[in-house]
Short mmCIF file of N, CA and C in Angstrom, two decimals:
data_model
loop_
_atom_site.label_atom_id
_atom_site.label_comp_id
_atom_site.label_asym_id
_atom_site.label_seq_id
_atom_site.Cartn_x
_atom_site.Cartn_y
_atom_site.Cartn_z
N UNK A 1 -2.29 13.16 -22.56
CA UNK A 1 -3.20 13.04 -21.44
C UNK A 1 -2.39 12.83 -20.16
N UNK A 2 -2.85 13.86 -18.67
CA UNK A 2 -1.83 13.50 -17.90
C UNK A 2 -2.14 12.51 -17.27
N UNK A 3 -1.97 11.83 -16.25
CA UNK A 3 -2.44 10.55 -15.40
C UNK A 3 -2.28 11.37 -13.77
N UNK A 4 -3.29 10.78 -13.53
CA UNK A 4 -3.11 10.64 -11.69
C UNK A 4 -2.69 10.22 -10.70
N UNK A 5 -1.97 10.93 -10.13
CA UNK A 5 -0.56 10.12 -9.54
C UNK A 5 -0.88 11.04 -8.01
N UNK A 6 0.62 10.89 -7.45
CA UNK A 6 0.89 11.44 -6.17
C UNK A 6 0.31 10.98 -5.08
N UNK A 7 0.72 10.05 -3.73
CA UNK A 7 -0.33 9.15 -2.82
C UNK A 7 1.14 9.04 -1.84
N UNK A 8 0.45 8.80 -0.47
CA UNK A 8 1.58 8.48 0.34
C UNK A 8 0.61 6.79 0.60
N UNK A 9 1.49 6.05 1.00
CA UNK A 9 0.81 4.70 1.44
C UNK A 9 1.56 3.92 2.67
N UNK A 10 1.33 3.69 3.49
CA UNK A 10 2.46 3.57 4.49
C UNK A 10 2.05 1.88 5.55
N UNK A 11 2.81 1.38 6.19
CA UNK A 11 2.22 0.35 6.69
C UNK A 11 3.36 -0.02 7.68
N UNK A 12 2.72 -0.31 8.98
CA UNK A 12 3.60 -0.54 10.26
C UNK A 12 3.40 -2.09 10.91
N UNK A 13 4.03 -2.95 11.14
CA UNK A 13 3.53 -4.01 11.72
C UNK A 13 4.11 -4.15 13.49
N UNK A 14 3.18 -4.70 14.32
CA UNK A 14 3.85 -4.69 15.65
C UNK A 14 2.97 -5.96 16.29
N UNK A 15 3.10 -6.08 17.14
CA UNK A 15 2.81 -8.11 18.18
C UNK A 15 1.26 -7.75 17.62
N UNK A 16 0.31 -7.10 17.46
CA UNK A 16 -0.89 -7.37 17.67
C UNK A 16 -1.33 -7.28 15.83
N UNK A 17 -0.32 -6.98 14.47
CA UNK A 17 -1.04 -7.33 13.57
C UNK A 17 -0.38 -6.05 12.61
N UNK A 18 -1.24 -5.62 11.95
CA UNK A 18 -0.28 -4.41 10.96
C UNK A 18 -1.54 -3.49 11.04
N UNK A 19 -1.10 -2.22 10.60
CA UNK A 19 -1.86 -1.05 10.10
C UNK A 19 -1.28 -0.42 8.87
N UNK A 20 -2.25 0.11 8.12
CA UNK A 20 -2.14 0.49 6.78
C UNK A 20 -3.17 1.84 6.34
N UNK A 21 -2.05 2.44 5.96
CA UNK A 21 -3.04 3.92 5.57
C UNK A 21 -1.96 4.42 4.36
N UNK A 22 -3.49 5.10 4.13
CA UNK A 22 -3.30 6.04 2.74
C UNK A 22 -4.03 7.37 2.75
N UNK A 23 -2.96 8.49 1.94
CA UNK A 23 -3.75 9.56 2.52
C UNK A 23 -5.38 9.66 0.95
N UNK A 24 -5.70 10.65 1.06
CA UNK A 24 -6.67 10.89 -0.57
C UNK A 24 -6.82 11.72 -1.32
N UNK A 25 -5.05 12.07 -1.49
CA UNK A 25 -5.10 13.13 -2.47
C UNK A 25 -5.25 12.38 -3.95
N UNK A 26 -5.62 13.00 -5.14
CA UNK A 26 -5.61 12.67 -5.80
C UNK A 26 -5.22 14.31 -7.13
N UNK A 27 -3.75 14.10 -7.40
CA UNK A 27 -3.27 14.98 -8.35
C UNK A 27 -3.08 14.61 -9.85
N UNK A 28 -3.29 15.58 -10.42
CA UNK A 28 -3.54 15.37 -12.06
C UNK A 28 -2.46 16.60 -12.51
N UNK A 29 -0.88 16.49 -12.96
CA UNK A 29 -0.35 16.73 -13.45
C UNK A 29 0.41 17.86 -12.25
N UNK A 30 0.02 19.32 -11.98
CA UNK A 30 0.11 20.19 -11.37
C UNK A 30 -0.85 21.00 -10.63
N UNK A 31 -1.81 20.20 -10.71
CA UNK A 31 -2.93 20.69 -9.31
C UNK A 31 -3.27 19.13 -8.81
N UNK A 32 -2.89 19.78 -7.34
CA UNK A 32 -2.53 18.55 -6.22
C UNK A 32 -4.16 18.65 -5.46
N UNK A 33 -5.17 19.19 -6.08
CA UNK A 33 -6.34 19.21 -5.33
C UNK A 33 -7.16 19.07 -6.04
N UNK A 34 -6.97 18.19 -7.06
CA UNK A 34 -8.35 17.38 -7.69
C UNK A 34 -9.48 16.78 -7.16
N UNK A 35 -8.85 15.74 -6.36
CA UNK A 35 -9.79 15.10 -5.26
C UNK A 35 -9.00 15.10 -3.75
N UNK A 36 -9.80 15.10 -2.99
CA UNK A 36 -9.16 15.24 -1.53
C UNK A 36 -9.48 13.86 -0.52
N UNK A 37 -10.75 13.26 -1.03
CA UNK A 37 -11.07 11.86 -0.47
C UNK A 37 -11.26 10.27 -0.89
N UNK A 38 -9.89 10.33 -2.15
CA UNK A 38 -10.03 8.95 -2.51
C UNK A 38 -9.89 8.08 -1.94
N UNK A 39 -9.82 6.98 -2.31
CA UNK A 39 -9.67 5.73 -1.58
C UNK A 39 -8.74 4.93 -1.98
N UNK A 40 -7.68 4.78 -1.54
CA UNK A 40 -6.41 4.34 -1.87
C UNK A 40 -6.09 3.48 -1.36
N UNK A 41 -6.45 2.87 -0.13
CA UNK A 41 -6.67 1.55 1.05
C UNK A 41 -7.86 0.81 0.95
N UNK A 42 -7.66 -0.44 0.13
CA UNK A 42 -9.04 -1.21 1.14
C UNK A 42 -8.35 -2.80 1.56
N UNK A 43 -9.61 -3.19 1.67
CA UNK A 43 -9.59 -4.81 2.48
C UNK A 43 -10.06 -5.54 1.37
N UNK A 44 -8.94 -6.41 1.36
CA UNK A 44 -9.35 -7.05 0.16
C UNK A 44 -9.62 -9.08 0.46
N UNK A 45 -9.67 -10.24 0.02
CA UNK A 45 -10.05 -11.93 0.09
C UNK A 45 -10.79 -11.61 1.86
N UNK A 46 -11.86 -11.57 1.75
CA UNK A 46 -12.63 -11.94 3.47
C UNK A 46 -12.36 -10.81 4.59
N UNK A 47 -11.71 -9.74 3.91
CA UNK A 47 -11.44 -8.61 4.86
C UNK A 47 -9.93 -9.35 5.38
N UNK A 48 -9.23 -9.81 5.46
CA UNK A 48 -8.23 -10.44 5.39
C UNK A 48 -7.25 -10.02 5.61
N UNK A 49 -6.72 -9.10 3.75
CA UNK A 49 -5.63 -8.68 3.16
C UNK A 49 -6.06 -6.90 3.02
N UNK A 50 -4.88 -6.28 3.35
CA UNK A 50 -5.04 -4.76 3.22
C UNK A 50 -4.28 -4.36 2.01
N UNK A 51 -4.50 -3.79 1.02
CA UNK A 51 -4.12 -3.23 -0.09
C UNK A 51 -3.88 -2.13 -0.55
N UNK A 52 -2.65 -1.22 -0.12
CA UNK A 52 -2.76 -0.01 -0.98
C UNK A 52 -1.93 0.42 -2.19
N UNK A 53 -2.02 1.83 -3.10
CA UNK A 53 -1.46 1.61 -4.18
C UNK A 53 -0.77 3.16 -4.34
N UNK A 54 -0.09 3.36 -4.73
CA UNK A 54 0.05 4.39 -5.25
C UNK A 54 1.24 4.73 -6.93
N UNK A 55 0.54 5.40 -7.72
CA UNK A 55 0.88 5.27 -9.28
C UNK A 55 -0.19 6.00 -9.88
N UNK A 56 -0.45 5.67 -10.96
CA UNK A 56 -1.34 5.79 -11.72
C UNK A 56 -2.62 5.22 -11.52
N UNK A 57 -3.47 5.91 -11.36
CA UNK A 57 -4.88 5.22 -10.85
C UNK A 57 -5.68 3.98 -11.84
N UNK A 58 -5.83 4.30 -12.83
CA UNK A 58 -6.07 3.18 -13.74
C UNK A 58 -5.20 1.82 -13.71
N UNK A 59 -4.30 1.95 -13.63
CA UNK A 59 -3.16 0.83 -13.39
C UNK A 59 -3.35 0.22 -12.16
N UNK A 60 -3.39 1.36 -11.08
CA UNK A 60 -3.50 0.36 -9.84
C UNK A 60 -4.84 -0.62 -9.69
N UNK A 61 -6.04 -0.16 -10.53
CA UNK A 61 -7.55 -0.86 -10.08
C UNK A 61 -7.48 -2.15 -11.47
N UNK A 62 -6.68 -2.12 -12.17
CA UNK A 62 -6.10 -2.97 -12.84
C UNK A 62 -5.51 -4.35 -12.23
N UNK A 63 -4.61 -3.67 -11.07
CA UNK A 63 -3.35 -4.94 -10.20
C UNK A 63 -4.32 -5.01 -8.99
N UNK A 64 -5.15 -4.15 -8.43
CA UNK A 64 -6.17 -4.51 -7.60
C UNK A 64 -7.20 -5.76 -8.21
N UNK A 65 -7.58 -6.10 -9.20
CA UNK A 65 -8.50 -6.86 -9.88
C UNK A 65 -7.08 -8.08 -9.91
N UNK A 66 -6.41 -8.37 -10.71
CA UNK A 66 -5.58 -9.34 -11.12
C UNK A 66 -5.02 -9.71 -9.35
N UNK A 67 -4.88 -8.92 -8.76
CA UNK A 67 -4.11 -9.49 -7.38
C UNK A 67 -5.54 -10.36 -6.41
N UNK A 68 -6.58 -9.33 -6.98
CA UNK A 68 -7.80 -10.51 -6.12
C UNK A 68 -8.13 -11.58 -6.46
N UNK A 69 -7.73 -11.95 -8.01
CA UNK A 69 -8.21 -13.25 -8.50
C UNK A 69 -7.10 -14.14 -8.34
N UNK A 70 -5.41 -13.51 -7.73
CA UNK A 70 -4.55 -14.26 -6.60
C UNK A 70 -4.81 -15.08 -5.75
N UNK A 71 -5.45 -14.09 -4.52
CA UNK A 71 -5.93 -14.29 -3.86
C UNK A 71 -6.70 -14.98 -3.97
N UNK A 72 -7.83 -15.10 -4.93
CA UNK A 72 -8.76 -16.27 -4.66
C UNK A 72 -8.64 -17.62 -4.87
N UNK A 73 -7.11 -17.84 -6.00
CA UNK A 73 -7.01 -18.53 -6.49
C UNK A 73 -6.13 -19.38 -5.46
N UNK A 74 -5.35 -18.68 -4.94
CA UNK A 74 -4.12 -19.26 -3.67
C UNK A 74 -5.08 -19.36 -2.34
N UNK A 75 -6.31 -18.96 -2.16
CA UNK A 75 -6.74 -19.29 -0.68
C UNK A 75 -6.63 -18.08 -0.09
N UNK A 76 -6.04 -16.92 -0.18
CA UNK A 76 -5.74 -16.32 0.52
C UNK A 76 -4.45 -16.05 1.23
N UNK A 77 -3.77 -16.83 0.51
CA UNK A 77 -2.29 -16.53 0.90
C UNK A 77 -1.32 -15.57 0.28
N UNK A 78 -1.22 -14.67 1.06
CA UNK A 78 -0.71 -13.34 0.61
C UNK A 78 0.45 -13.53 -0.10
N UNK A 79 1.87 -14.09 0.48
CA UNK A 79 3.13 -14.41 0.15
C UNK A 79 2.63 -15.01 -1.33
N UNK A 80 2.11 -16.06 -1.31
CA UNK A 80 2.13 -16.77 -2.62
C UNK A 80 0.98 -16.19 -4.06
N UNK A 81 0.50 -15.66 -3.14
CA UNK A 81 -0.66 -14.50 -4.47
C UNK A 81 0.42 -13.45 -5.01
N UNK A 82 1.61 -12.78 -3.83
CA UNK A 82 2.06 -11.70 -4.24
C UNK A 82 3.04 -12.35 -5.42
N UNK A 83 3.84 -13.32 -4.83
CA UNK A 83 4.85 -13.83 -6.04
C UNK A 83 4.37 -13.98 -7.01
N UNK A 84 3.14 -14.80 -7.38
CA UNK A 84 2.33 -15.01 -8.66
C UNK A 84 1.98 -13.73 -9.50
N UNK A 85 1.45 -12.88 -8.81
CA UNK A 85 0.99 -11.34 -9.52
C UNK A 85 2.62 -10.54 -9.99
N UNK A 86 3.69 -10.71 -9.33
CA UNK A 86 4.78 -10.16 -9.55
C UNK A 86 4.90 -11.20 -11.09
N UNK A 87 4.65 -12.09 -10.90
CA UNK A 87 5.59 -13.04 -11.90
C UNK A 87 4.48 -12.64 -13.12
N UNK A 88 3.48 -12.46 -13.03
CA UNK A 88 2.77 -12.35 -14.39
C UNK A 88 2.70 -10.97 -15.06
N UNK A 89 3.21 -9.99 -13.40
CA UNK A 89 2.96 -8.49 -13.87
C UNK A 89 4.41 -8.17 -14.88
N UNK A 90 5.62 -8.63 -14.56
CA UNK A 90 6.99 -8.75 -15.40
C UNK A 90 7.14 -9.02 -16.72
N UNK A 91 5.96 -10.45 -16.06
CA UNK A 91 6.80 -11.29 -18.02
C UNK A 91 5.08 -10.99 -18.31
N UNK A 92 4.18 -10.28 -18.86
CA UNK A 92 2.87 -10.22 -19.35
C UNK A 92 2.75 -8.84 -20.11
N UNK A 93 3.06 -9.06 -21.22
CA UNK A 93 3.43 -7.45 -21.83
C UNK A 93 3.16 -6.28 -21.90
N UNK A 94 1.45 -6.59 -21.50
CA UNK A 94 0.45 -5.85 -21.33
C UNK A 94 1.06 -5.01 -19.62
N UNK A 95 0.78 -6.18 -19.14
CA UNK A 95 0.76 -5.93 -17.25
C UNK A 95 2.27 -4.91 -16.99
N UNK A 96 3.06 -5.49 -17.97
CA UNK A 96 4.77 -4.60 -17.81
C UNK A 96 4.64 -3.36 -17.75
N UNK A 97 3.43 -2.47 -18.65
CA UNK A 97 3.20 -1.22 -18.70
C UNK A 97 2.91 -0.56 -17.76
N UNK A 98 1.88 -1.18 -17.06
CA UNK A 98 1.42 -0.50 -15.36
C UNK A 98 2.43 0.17 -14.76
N UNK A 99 1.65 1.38 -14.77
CA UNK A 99 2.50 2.33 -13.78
C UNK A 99 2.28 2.40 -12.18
N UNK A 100 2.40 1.87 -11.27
CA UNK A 100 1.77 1.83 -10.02
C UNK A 100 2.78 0.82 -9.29
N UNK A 101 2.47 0.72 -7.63
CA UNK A 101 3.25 -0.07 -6.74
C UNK A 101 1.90 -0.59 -5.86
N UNK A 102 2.01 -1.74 -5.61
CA UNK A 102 1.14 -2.13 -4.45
C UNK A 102 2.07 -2.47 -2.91
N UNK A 103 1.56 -2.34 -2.13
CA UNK A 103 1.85 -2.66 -0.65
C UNK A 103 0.85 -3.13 -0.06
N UNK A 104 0.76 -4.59 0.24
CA UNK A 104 -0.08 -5.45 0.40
C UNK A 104 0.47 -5.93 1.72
N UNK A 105 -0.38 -5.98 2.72
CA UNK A 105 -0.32 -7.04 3.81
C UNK A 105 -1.44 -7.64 4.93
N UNK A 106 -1.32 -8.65 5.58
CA UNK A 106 -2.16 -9.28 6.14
C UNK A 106 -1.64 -8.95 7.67
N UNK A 107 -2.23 -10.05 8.85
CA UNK A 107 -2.30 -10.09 9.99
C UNK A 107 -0.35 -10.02 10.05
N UNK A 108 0.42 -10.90 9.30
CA UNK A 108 1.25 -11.17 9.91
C UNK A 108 2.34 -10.81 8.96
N UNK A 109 2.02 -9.89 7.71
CA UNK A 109 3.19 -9.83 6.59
C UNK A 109 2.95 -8.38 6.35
N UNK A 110 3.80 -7.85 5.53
CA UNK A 110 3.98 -6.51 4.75
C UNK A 110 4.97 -6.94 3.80
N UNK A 111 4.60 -6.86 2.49
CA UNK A 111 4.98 -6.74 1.31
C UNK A 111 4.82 -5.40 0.42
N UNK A 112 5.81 -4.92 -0.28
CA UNK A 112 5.99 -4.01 -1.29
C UNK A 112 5.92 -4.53 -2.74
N UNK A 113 5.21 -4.69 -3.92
CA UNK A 113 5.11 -5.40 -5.32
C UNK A 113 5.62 -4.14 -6.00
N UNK A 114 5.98 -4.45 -7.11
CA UNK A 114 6.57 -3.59 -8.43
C UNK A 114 6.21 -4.27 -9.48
N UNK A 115 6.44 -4.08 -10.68
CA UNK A 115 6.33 -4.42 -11.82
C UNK A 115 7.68 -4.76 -12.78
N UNK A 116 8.68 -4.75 -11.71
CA UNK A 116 10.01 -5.23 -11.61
C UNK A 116 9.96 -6.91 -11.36
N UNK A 117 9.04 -7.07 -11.27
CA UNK A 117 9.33 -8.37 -10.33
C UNK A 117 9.80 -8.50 -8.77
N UNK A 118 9.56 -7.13 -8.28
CA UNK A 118 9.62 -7.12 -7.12
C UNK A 118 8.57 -7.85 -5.83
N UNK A 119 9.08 -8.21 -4.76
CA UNK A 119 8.25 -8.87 -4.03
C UNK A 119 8.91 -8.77 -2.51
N UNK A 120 8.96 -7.48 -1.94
CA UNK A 120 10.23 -6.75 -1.01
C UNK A 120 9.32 -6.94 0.14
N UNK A 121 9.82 -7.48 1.49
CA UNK A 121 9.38 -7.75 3.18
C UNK A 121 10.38 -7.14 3.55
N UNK A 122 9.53 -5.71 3.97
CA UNK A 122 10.71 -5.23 4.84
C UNK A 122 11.85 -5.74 6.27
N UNK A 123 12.35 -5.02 6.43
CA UNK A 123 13.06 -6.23 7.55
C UNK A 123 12.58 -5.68 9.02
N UNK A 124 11.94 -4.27 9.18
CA UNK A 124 11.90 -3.93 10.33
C UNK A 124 9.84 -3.40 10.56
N UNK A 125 9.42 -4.21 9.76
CA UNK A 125 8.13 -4.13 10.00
C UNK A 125 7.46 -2.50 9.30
N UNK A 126 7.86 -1.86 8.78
CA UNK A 126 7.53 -0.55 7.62
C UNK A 126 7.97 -0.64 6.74
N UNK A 127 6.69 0.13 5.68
CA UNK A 127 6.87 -0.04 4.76
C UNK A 127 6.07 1.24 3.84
N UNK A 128 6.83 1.66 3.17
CA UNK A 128 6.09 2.80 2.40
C UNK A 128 6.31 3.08 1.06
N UNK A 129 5.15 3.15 0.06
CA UNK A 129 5.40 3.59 -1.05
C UNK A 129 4.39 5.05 -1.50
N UNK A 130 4.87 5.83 -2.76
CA UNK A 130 4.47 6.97 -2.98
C UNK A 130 5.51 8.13 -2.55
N UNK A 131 4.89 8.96 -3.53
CA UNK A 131 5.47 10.70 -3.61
C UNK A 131 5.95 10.73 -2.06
N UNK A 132 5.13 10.84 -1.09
CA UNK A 132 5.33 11.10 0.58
C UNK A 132 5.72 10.12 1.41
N UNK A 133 6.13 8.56 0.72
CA UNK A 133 6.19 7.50 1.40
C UNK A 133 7.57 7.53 2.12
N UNK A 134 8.33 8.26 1.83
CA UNK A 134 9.68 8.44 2.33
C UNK A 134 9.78 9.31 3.55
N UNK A 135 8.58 10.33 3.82
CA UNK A 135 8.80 10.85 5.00
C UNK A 135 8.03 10.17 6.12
N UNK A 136 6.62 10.01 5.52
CA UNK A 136 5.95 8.89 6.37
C UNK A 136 6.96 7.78 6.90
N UNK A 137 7.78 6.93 6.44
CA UNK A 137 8.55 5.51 6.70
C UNK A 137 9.71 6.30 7.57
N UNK A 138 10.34 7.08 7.47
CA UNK A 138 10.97 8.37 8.45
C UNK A 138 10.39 8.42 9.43
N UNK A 139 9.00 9.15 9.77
CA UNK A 139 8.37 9.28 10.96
C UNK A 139 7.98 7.68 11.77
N UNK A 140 7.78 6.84 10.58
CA UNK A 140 7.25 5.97 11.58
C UNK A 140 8.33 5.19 12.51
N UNK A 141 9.79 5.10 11.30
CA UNK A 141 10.80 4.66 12.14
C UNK A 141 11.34 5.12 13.39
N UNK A 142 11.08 6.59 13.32
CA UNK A 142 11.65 7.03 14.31
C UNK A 142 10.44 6.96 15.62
N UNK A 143 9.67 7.06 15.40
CA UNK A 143 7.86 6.92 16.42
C UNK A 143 8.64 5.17 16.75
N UNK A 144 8.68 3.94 16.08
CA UNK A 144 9.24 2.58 16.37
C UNK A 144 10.25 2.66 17.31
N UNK A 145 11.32 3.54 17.30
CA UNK A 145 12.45 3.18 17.98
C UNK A 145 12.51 4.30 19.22
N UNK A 146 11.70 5.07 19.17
CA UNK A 146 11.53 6.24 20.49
C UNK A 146 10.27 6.23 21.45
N UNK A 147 8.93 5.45 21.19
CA UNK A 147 8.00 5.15 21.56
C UNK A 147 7.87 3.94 21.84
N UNK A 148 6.85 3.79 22.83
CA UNK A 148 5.78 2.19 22.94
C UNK A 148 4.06 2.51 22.41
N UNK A 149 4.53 3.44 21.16
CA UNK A 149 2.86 3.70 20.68
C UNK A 149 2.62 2.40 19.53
N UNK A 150 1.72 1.62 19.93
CA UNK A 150 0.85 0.45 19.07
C UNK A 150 1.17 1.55 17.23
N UNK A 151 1.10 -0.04 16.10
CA UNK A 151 1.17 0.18 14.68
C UNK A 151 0.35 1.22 14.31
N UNK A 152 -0.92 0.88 15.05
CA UNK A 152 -2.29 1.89 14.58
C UNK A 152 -1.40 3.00 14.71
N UNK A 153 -0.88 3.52 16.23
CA UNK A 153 -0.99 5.13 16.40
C UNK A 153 0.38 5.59 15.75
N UNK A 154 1.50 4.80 15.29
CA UNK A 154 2.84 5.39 14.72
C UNK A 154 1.76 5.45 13.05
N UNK A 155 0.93 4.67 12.72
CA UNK A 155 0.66 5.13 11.04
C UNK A 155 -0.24 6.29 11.49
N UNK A 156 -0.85 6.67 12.58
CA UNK A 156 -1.63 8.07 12.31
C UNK A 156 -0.57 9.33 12.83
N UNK A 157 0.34 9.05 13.57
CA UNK A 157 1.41 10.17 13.42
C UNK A 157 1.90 10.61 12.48
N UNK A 158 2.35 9.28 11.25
CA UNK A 158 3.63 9.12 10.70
C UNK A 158 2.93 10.15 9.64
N UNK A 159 1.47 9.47 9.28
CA UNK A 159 0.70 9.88 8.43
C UNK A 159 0.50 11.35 8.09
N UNK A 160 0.19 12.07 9.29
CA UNK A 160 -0.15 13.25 9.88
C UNK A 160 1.51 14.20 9.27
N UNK A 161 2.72 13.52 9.96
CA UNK A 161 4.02 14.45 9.54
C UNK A 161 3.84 14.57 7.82
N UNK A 162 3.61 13.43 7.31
CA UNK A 162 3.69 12.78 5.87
C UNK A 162 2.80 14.33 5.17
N UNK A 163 2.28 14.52 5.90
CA UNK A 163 1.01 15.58 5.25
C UNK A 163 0.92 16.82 5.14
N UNK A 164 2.12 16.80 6.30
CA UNK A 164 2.42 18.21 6.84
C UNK A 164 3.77 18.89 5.35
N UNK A 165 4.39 17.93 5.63
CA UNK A 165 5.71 18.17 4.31
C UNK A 165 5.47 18.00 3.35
N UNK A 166 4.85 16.67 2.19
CA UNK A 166 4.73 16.08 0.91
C UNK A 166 3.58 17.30 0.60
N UNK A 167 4.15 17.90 -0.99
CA UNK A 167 2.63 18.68 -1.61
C UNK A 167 1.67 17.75 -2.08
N UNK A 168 2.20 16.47 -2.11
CA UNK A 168 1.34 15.16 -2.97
C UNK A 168 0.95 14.44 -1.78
N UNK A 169 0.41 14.92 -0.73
CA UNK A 169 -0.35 13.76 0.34
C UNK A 169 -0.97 14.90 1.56
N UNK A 170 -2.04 14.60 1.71
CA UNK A 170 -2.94 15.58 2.41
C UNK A 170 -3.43 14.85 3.49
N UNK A 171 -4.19 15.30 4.38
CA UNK A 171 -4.20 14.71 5.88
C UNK A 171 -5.42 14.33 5.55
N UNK A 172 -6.24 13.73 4.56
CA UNK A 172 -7.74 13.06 4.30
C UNK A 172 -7.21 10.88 4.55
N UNK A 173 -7.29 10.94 5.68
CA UNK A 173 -6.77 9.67 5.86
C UNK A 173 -7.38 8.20 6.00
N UNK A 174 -7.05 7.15 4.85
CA UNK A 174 -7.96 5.94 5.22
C UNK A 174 -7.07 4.91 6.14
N UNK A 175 -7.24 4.40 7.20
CA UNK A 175 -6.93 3.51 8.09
C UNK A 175 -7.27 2.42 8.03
N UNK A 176 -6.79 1.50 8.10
CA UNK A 176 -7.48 -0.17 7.83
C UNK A 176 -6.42 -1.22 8.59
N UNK A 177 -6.41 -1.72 9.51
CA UNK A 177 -5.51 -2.37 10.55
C UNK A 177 -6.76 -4.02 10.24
N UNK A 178 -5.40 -5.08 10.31
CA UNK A 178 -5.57 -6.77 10.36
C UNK A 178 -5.09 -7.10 11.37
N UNK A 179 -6.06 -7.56 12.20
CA UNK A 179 -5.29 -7.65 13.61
C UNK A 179 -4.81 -9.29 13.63
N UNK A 180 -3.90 -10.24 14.53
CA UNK A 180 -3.78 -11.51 14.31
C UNK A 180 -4.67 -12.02 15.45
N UNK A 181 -4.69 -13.49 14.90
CA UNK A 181 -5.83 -13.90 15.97
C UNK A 181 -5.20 -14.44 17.40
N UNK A 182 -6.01 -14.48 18.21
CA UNK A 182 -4.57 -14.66 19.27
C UNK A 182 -4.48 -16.66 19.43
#
């Protein structure tokens, strides 16, 4: 049986909060046009925390469920929900199998999770995982260091190049920005 894979997921942070997008392709082995409008981004503890995934789809709505009962359990604290879900997704024999990555962040963080025990803050405020996440995190760096365009508009550029090159990420785009409070 093949699984459903292929997703770009990308996330920019700048003074006013982060943005987070995902495109909605959804590919099943060798046709990259199964679905064109999934949902690969949402808002997750109070609209809060932004969540995207890309892997295996079953797996990710798996670490989507276990990462919200994190969250509920920590308050809402992203840093310390993510370490906890890393630490149970590693050593939990079951959870080790998951094929998928989350990139989780709030008003003021961006985190990358694995099933490594990973728990990665980028150092320059992007962050990307998936098939296309490497050209997206490309565009956005370079949109960061050549522009004064706000997080929102480097993830709908970055997004847009991401779509243009990757056969696994299509320009069907979900947006979801946490702004901080001032």
């Amino acid at each position: 049986m093949q699984e459903m894979r292929g997703t770009t997921i990308l996330a920019v942070k700048d003074d006013k909060g982060v943005s987070v997008a995902g495109d909605g392709q959804v590919t099943l082995g060798q046709a990259i046009a199964i679905k064109h409008g999934a949902r690969k981004v949402r808002r997750l503890y109070r609209d809060r925390i932004v969540c995207g995934f890309a892997g295996s789809t079953a797996d990710a709505f798996t670490l989507f469920e276990k990462f919200e009962a994190k969250l509920e359990e920590f308050g809402g604290n992203l840093v310390r929900s993510s370490v906890e879900l890393a630490k149970d997704w590693r050593s939990d024999k079951y959870l080790r199998r998951l094929e998928a990555m989350l990139l989780v962040a709030d008003a003021e963080n961006i985190l990358m999770l694995s099933g490594t025990g990973d728990v990665i803050e980028p150092d320059d405020g992007v962050a990307a995982i998936g098939s296309g996440g490497a050209y997206a995190m490309s565009a956005a760096r370079a949109l960061r260091r050549h522009t004064d365009l706000s997080a929102e508009d480097i993830v709908r550029k970055s997004m847009a190049i991401a779509a243009e090159i990757c056969v696994y990420t299509n320009d069907h785009i979900i947006f979801e920005t946490v702004t901080r409070n001032s």
